[in-house]
C-alpha positions as YAML, in Angstrom:
chain: A
units: angstrom
residues:
- id: 1
  name: MET
  ca: [-25.01, -192.38, 21.03]
- id: 2
  name: PRO
  ca: [-23.74, -195.56, 22.73]
- id: 3
  name: GLU
  ca: [-23.67, -195.54, 26.53]
- id: 4
  name: PRO
  ca: [-20.28, -195.49, 28.25]
- id: 5
  name: HIS
  ca: [-19.15, -198.54, 30.21]
- id: 6
  name: LEU
  ca: [-16.79, -198.45, 33.17]
- id: 7
  name: THR
  ca: [-13.84, -200.82, 33.12]
- id: 8
  name: GLU
  ca: [-12.21, -199.53, 36.34]
- id: 9
  name: VAL
  ca: [-13.73, -198.24, 39.59]
- id: 10
  name: GLY
  ca: [-11.68, -197.87, 42.76]
- id: 11
  name: TRP
  ca: [-10.59, -195.68, 45.64]
- id: 12
  name: ALA
  ca: [-7.07, -194.25, 46.00]
- id: 13
  name: GLY
  ca: [-7.26, -192.42, 49.30]
- id: 14
  name: SER
  ca: [-10.21, -190.04, 48.98]
- id: 15
  name: VAL
  ca: [-10.08, -190.11, 45.17]
- id: 16
  name: LEU
  ca: [-12.55, -192.23, 43.22]
- id: 17
  name: HIS
  ca: [-10.79, -193.34, 40.04]
- id: 18
  name: LEU
  ca: [-13.01, -194.07, 37.05]
- id: 19
  name: ALA
  ca: [-12.00, -195.35, 33.63]
- id: 20
  name: GLY
  ca: [-14.01, -196.77, 30.77]
- id: 21
  name: LEU
  ca: [-14.90, -196.87, 27.09]
- id: 22
  name: LEU
  ca: [-17.34, -194.82, 25.05]
- id: 23
  name: GLY
  ca: [-18.34, -197.11, 22.20]
- id: 24
  name: PRO
  ca: [-16.54, -197.59, 18.87]
- id: 25
  name: GLY
  ca: [-13.93, -195.23, 17.51]
- id: 26
  name: GLY
  ca: [-14.66, -191.85, 16.00]
- id: 27
  name: PRO
  ca: [-13.84, -188.24, 16.78]
- id: 28
  name: VAL
  ca: [-12.77, -187.84, 20.41]
- id: 29
  name: PRO
  ca: [-15.50, -185.70, 22.04]
- id: 30
  name: GLU
  ca: [-15.33, -183.21, 24.85]
- id: 31
  name: ILE
  ca: [-16.37, -184.93, 28.09]
- id: 32
  name: GLU
  ca: [-16.79, -184.23, 31.79]
- id: 33
  name: LEU
  ca: [-18.38, -185.93, 34.79]
- id: 34
  name: VAL
  ca: [-21.63, -184.51, 36.14]
- id: 35
  name: LEU
  ca: [-22.58, -185.37, 39.74]
- id: 36
  name: ARG
  ca: [-26.19, -184.54, 40.62]
- id: 37
  name: ASP
  ca: [-27.67, -184.71, 44.12]
- id: 38
  name: ARG
  ca: [-30.75, -186.91, 43.68]
- id: 39
  name: GLU
  ca: [-32.69, -185.22, 46.49]
- id: 40
  name: GLU
  ca: [-31.52, -181.59, 46.48]
- id: 41
  name: GLY
  ca: [-30.76, -181.21, 42.76]
- id: 42
  name: GLY
  ca: [-27.28, -179.71, 43.26]
- id: 43
  name: VAL
  ca: [-24.74, -180.31, 40.49]
- id: 44
  name: VAL
  ca: [-20.95, -180.69, 40.63]
- id: 45
  name: ARG
  ca: [-18.87, -180.96, 37.44]
- id: 46
  name: VAL
  ca: [-15.53, -182.77, 37.34]
- id: 47
  name: PRO
  ca: [-13.05, -182.68, 34.43]
- id: 48
  name: ALA
  ca: [-12.48, -185.91, 32.52]
- id: 49
  name: ALA
  ca: [-9.99, -186.91, 29.83]
- id: 50
  name: ALA
  ca: [-10.71, -188.79, 26.60]
- id: 51
  name: ALA
  ca: [-8.44, -190.35, 23.97]
- id: 52
  name: ALA
  ca: [-8.64, -192.79, 21.06]
- id: 53
  name: ARG
  ca: [-7.51, -196.29, 22.06]
- id: 54
  name: ASP
  ca: [-7.68, -199.58, 20.12]
- id: 55
  name: GLY
  ca: [-10.55, -198.46, 17.91]
- id: 56
  name: ALA
  ca: [-12.61, -196.98, 20.76]
- id: 57
  name: VAL
  ca: [-12.80, -193.77, 22.78]
- id: 58
  name: ALA
  ca: [-11.37, -194.27, 26.27]
- id: 59
  name: PHE
  ca: [-12.08, -191.89, 29.15]
- id: 60
  name: GLU
  ca: [-10.74, -191.38, 32.65]
- id: 61
  name: ALA
  ca: [-11.70, -189.18, 35.60]
- id: 62
  name: ARG
  ca: [-10.72, -188.67, 39.23]
- id: 63
  name: VAL
  ca: [-13.26, -187.54, 41.84]
- id: 64
  name: ASP
  ca: [-11.71, -186.32, 45.10]
- id: 65
  name: VAL
  ca: [-14.67, -186.47, 47.49]
- id: 66
  name: ALA
  ca: [-12.61, -184.87, 50.29]
- id: 67
  name: SER
  ca: [-11.74, -181.77, 48.25]
- id: 68
  name: ILE
  ca: [-14.01, -181.44, 45.25]
- id: 69
  name: THR
  ca: [-15.23, -177.82, 45.26]
- id: 70
  name: ASN
  ca: [-12.79, -175.08, 46.32]
- id: 71
  name: GLY
  ca: [-11.18, -177.47, 48.78]
- id: 72
  name: ASP
  ca: [-14.49, -178.49, 50.38]
- id: 73
  name: PRO
  ca: [-15.70, -182.12, 50.54]
- id: 74
  name: LEU
  ca: [-18.58, -183.44, 48.49]
- id: 75
  name: PRO
  ca: [-21.72, -182.58, 50.53]
- id: 76
  name: GLY
  ca: [-23.74, -185.33, 52.17]
- id: 77
  name: GLY
  ca: [-26.38, -186.92, 49.97]
- id: 78
  name: LEU
  ca: [-26.89, -189.40, 47.17]
- id: 79
  name: TRP
  ca: [-25.09, -188.30, 44.00]
- id: 80
  name: GLU
  ca: [-25.86, -189.72, 40.56]
- id: 81
  name: VAL
  ca: [-22.68, -189.89, 38.43]
- id: 82
  name: ARG
  ca: [-23.12, -189.19, 34.72]
- id: 83
  name: LEU
  ca: [-20.85, -188.55, 31.75]
- id: 84
  name: ALA
  ca: [-21.51, -185.40, 29.72]
- id: 85
  name: VAL
  ca: [-20.40, -185.99, 26.14]
- id: 86
  name: GLY
  ca: [-19.99, -183.38, 23.36]
- id: 87
  name: GLY
  ca: [-19.71, -179.63, 23.13]
- id: 88
  name: PRO
  ca: [-22.49, -177.03, 23.02]
- id: 89
  name: ALA
  ca: [-23.54, -178.08, 19.50]
- id: 90
  name: GLY
  ca: [-24.29, -181.68, 20.51]
- id: 91
  name: HIS
  ca: [-24.55, -182.48, 24.21]
- id: 92
  name: ALA
  ca: [-25.68, -185.70, 25.94]
- id: 93
  name: VAL
  ca: [-25.56, -186.71, 29.61]
- id: 94
  name: LEU
  ca: [-25.28, -190.49, 29.91]
- id: 95
  name: PRO
  ca: [-25.38, -192.90, 32.89]
- id: 96
  name: LEU
  ca: [-22.19, -194.76, 33.78]
- id: 97
  name: ARG
  ca: [-22.75, -198.53, 33.89]
- id: 98
  name: HIS
  ca: [-20.19, -201.25, 34.48]
- id: 99
  name: ALA
  ca: [-18.67, -203.36, 31.72]
- id: 100
  name: PRO
  ca: [-19.33, -207.13, 31.79]
- id: 101
  name: GLY
  ca: [-16.95, -208.83, 34.19]
- id: 102
  name: LEU
  ca: [-16.28, -205.76, 36.34]
- id: 103
  name: ASP
  ca: [-16.85, -206.34, 40.06]
- id: 104
  name: ALA
  ca: [-20.08, -204.43, 40.74]
- id: 105
  name: SER
  ca: [-20.00, -204.68, 44.55]
- id: 106
  name: PRO
  ca: [-20.15, -201.44, 46.59]
- id: 107
  name: ARG
  ca: [-16.84, -199.71, 47.29]
- id: 108
  name: ARG
  ca: [-16.56, -197.95, 50.64]
- id: 109
  name: LEU
  ca: [-14.22, -195.54, 52.40]
- id: 110
  name: PHE
  ca: [-14.30, -193.48, 55.59]
- id: 111
  name: LEU
  ca: [-13.42, -189.79, 55.58]
- id: 112
  name: PRO
  ca: [-12.07, -188.04, 58.70]
- id: 113
  name: GLY
  ca: [-14.88, -187.83, 61.23]
- id: 114
  name: SER
  ca: [-16.08, -191.34, 60.27]
- id: 115
  name: ALA
  ca: [-18.27, -190.13, 57.40]
- id: 116
  name: ALA
  ca: [-18.92, -193.10, 55.14]
- id: 117
  name: VAL
  ca: [-18.70, -192.71, 51.37]
- id: 118
  name: ILE
  ca: [-19.86, -195.57, 49.15]
- id: 119
  name: ALA
  ca: [-19.61, -195.83, 45.38]
- id: 120
  name: TYR
  ca: [-22.09, -198.38, 44.06]
- id: 121
  name: PHE
  ca: [-24.28, -199.28, 41.08]
- id: 122
  name: ASP
  ca: [-27.95, -198.59, 41.73]
- id: 123
  name: ARG
  ca: [-30.90, -200.79, 40.79]
- id: 124
  name: ALA
  ca: [-30.85, -199.39, 37.23]
- id: 125
  name: GLY
  ca: [-27.16, -200.33, 36.98]
- id: 126
  name: ALA
  ca: [-25.89, -196.73, 37.01]
- id: 127
  name: LEU
  ca: [-23.03, -195.45, 39.19]
- id: 128
  name: ALA
  ca: [-23.92, -193.42, 42.29]
- id: 129
  name: VAL
  ca: [-21.97, -192.07, 45.27]
- id: 130
  name: ASP
  ca: [-23.59, -192.05, 48.72]
- id: 131
  name: VAL
  ca: [-21.98, -189.53, 51.10]
- id: 132
  name: GLY
  ca: [-22.99, -190.07, 54.69]
- id: 133
  name: GLY
  ca: [-24.17, -193.68, 54.56]
- id: 134
  name: ARG
  ca: [-27.79, -192.76, 55.28]
- id: 135
  name: PRO
  ca: [-30.73, -194.68, 53.82]
- id: 136
  name: HIS
  ca: [-31.96, -193.08, 50.58]
- id: 137
  name: ALA
  ca: [-34.80, -193.91, 48.27]
- id: 138
  name: ALA
  ca: [-33.00, -195.63, 45.40]
- id: 139
  name: GLY
  ca: [-35.72, -196.66, 43.02]
- id: 140
  name: SER
  ca: [-38.74, -198.91, 43.41]
- id: 141
  name: ALA
  ca: [-39.73, -202.56, 43.15]
- id: 142
  name: ARG
  ca: [-43.15, -204.18, 42.85]
- id: 143
  name: ALA
  ca: [-44.24, -206.60, 45.57]
- id: 144
  name: ASP
  ca: [-45.35, -209.99, 44.25]
- id: 145
  name: LEU
  ca: [-48.10, -210.40, 46.83]
- id: 146
  name: THR
  ca: [-49.74, -209.11, 49.97]
- id: 147
  name: ARG
  ca: [-51.86, -211.63, 51.87]
- id: 148
  name: TRP
  ca: [-53.60, -211.96, 55.18]
- id: 149
  name: ASN
  ca: [-52.34, -214.56, 57.69]
- id: 150
  name: ALA
  ca: [-55.42, -215.11, 59.83]
- id: 151
  name: ALA
  ca: [-53.71, -217.46, 62.29]
- id: 152
  name: ARG
  ca: [-51.10, -214.86, 63.24]
- id: 153
  name: ARG
  ca: [-53.19, -211.77, 62.41]
- id: 154
  name: GLU
  ca: [-50.54, -210.19, 60.22]
- id: 155
  name: ILE
  ca: [-50.09, -208.93, 56.66]
- id: 156
  name: VAL
  ca: [-47.44, -210.83, 54.71]
- id: 157
  name: VAL
  ca: [-45.52, -208.86, 52.06]
- id: 158
  name: ALA
  ca: [-43.40, -210.85, 49.61]
- id: 159
  name: GLY
  ca: [-41.51, -210.15, 46.41]
- id: 160
  name: HIS
  ca: [-38.23, -210.53, 44.59]
- id: 161
  name: LEU
  ca: [-35.37, -208.56, 43.04]
- id: 162
  name: GLY
  ca: [-33.15, -209.57, 40.14]
- id: 163
  name: LEU
  ca: [-29.59, -210.32, 41.25]
- id: 164
  name: ARG
  ca: [-28.37, -208.85, 37.99]
- id: 165
  name: GLU
  ca: [-29.76, -205.52, 39.22]
- id: 166
  name: ILE
  ca: [-28.43, -205.66, 42.76]
- id: 167
  name: SER
  ca: [-25.57, -207.31, 44.64]
- id: 168
  name: MET
  ca: [-26.39, -209.68, 47.50]
- id: 169
  name: PRO
  ca: [-27.29, -207.76, 50.71]
- id: 170
  name: VAL
  ca: [-26.53, -209.00, 54.21]
- id: 171
  name: SER
  ca: [-29.88, -207.96, 55.72]
- id: 172
  name: ALA
  ca: [-33.29, -206.58, 54.81]
- id: 173
  name: THR
  ca: [-35.91, -204.63, 56.72]
- id: 174
  name: LEU
  ca: [-39.45, -203.65, 55.79]
- id: 175
  name: VAL
  ca: [-39.77, -199.97, 56.76]
- id: 176
  name: LEU
  ca: [-43.23, -198.44, 57.14]
- id: 177
  name: SER
  ca: [-43.28, -194.62, 57.29]
- id: 178
  name: GLU
  ca: [-46.34, -192.80, 58.63]
- id: 179
  name: ARG
  ca: [-47.41, -190.08, 56.20]
- id: 180
  name: ARG
  ca: [-48.34, -187.36, 58.68]
- id: 181
  name: SER
  ca: [-45.39, -187.68, 61.04]
- id: 182
  name: ASP
  ca: [-41.80, -188.86, 61.23]
- id: 183
  name: ARG
  ca: [-42.80, -192.21, 62.83]
- id: 184
  name: THR
  ca: [-41.50, -195.43, 61.36]
- id: 185
  name: PHE
  ca: [-42.34, -199.08, 62.06]
- id: 186
  name: GLU
  ca: [-39.83, -201.78, 61.08]
- id: 187
  name: VAL
  ca: [-39.99, -205.55, 60.71]
- id: 188
  name: ILE
  ca: [-37.23, -207.92, 59.65]
- id: 189
  name: ALA
  ca: [-37.54, -209.32, 56.12]
- id: 190
  name: LEU
  ca: [-36.34, -212.85, 55.43]
- id: 191
  name: LEU
  ca: [-34.09, -213.24, 52.38]
- id: 192
  name: GLU
  ca: [-33.73, -216.27, 50.15]
- id: 193
  name: GLU
  ca: [-31.33, -216.45, 47.23]
- id: 194
  name: ARG
  ca: [-32.65, -218.33, 44.21]
- id: 195
  name: PRO
  ca: [-31.24, -218.69, 40.68]
- id: 196
  name: GLY
  ca: [-31.00, -215.17, 39.29]
- id: 197
  name: ARG
  ca: [-33.18, -213.59, 41.97]
- id: 198
  name: LEU
  ca: [-33.37, -212.58, 45.60]
- id: 199
  name: SER
  ca: [-36.70, -213.24, 47.32]
- id: 200
  name: TYR
  ca: [-37.88, -211.43, 50.43]
- id: 201
  name: THR
  ca: [-40.77, -212.03, 52.86]
- id: 202
  name: ALA
  ca: [-41.88, -209.90, 55.80]
- id: 203
  name: ALA
  ca: [-44.85, -210.09, 58.17]
- id: 204
  name: VAL
  ca: [-46.46, -206.94, 59.63]
- id: 205
  name: PRO
  ca: [-48.38, -207.62, 62.88]
- id: 206
  name: VAL
  ca: [-51.65, -205.70, 63.12]
- id: 207
  name: SER
  ca: [-52.96, -207.21, 66.36]
- id: 208
  name: ARG
  ca: [-51.00, -207.65, 69.55]
- id: 209
  name: ALA
  ca: [-48.73, -210.71, 69.60]
- id: 210
  name: PHE
  ca: [-46.54, -212.19, 72.31]
- id: 211
  name: VAL
  ca: [-43.41, -210.47, 71.00]
- id: 212
  name: ASP
  ca: [-44.43, -207.77, 68.54]
- id: 213
  name: ASP
  ca: [-46.56, -204.71, 69.14]
- id: 214
  name: PRO
  ca: [-49.04, -204.15, 66.33]
- id: 215
  name: LEU
  ca: [-48.77, -201.53, 63.60]
- id: 216
  name: PRO
  ca: [-50.25, -198.30, 65.05]
- id: 217
  name: ARG
  ca: [-53.14, -196.46, 63.47]
- id: 218
  name: GLY
  ca: [-52.30, -194.37, 60.41]
- id: 219
  name: ALA
  ca: [-51.47, -194.57, 56.71]
- id: 220
  name: TRP
  ca: [-48.07, -196.18, 56.23]
- id: 221
  name: ASP
  ca: [-45.87, -196.09, 53.10]
- id: 222
  name: VAL
  ca: [-43.87, -199.31, 52.67]
- id: 223
  name: SER
  ca: [-40.21, -199.55, 51.64]
- id: 224
  name: LEU
  ca: [-37.61, -202.33, 51.60]
- id: 225
  name: CYS
  ca: [-34.30, -201.32, 53.17]
- id: 226
  name: LEU
  ca: [-31.38, -203.52, 52.09]
- id: 227
  name: GLY
  ca: [-28.26, -203.60, 54.23]
- id: 228
  name: PHE
  ca: [-24.83, -204.07, 52.69]
- id: 229
  name: SER
  ca: [-21.39, -203.79, 54.23]
- id: 230
  name: GLY
  ca: [-21.29, -200.16, 55.38]
- id: 231
  name: MET
  ca: [-24.33, -198.88, 53.48]
- id: 232
  name: HIS
  ca: [-28.07, -199.16, 52.99]
- id: 233
  name: ARG
  ca: [-30.37, -198.91, 49.99]
- id: 234
  name: GLU
  ca: [-34.05, -198.20, 50.35]
- id: 235
  name: LEU
  ca: [-36.48, -199.27, 47.61]
- id: 236
  name: ARG
  ca: [-40.02, -197.93, 47.57]
- id: 237
  name: LEU
  ca: [-42.37, -200.89, 47.18]
- id: 238
  name: LEU
  ca: [-45.19, -200.81, 44.65]
- id: 239
  name: ALA
  ca: [-48.44, -202.61, 45.43]
- id: 240
  name: ALA
  ca: [-49.25, -206.14, 44.30]
- id: 241
  name: GLY
  ca: [-52.38, -206.94, 42.32]
- id: 242
  name: ASP
  ca: [-54.54, -208.27, 45.17]
- id: 243
  name: PRO
  ca: [-54.93, -205.99, 48.20]
- id: 244
  name: VAL
  ca: [-55.77, -206.99, 51.75]
- id: 245
  name: GLU
  ca: [-58.82, -205.64, 53.59]
- id: 246
  name: VAL
  ca: [-59.83, -207.14, 56.94]
- id: 247
  name: ARG
  ca: [-61.23, -206.19, 60.32]
- id: 248
  name: VAL
  ca: [-59.38, -207.31, 63.42]
- id: 249
  name: TRP
  ca: [-60.21, -207.19, 67.12]
- id: 250
  name: ARG
  ca: [-57.82, -204.89, 68.95]
- id: 251
  name: ARG
  ca: [-58.13, -203.23, 72.33]
- id: 252
  name: LEU
  ca: [-61.79, -204.13, 72.77]
- id: 253
  name: ARG
  ca: [-62.87, -202.87, 69.36]
- id: 254
  name: HIS
  ca: [-62.60, -203.75, 65.68]
- id: 255
  name: VAL
  ca: [-60.19, -201.84, 63.45]
- id: 256
  name: ARG
  ca: [-59.99, -201.88, 59.65]
- id: 257
  name: VAL
  ca: [-56.66, -202.92, 58.10]
- id: 258
  name: ALA
  ca: [-56.17, -202.50, 54.35]
- id: 259
  name: SER
  ca: [-53.36, -202.45, 51.80]
- id: 260
  name: SER
  ca: [-53.34, -200.62, 48.47]
- id: 261
  name: ALA
  ca: [-53.64, -202.26, 45.06]
- id: 262
  name: ALA
  ca: [-51.52, -202.03, 41.92]
- id: 263
  name: PRO
  ca: [-50.35, -200.01, 40.10]
- id: 264
  name: GLY
  ca: [-49.68, -197.45, 42.85]
- id: 265
  name: PRO
  ca: [-47.19, -197.49, 45.74]
- id: 266
  name: LEU
  ca: [-47.78, -199.98, 48.52]
- id: 267
  name: THR
  ca: [-49.45, -198.50, 51.60]
- id: 268
  name: ILE
  ca: [-50.97, -200.15, 54.65]
- id: 269
  name: THR
  ca: [-53.73, -198.31, 56.51]
- id: 270
  name: VAL
  ca: [-54.99, -199.00, 60.03]
- id: 271
  name: ASP
  ca: [-58.11, -197.07, 61.07]
...
């Protein structure tokens, strides 16, 4: 079954209006939208309409995020938006991607109480709705390299993302999350736009510098948080092929600093 493609995405008040095409013509199927909370697993179903148009099946749906279930707003979280096609005898749930030429930039609104709601296309190109504007894990990306900068006593993490998969962010931060606590350690990532790709570079200090405190002891999972206008996307970084393992002098003793190797997630350990 061909995947649907969105030709219209936009807000009208608190209503997200979606319209698109479902491949070449044929019998008009039963359809509905399925919104699934990526973290909690909750599901909300929204009616959709379909009709034959110019040799194809066109569909349209309206998602009122302020009053979606018995008058209640869509709960906070990251909701994947899918199109359920067909009746009980033949049922498929398909991602909603944008048609060529459609503006794929995030679309934002503010509900009463200043809750941010952003409709955007994730790294896989599928439509999602973020209620609350909080950072969420939204896929993964492999780092191109991790290397040791001996002069500055820091681990450099660098990589790239395809600009066809993501719109241009306004900022980027490398976020390290300690596994056994809720501690995080953040460093600014430098961005550079190149033909068809967005490159990032960040340096994690592991010994005391003039400005930065070093990464504390612990095992730290590494993510890249991209900042857009009114929203954030957090990508879990996967390890590069060549890990780092060094010993550095810190607080009158040597400590071991190591990064993980591919193909697993990128972690940095200080012990």
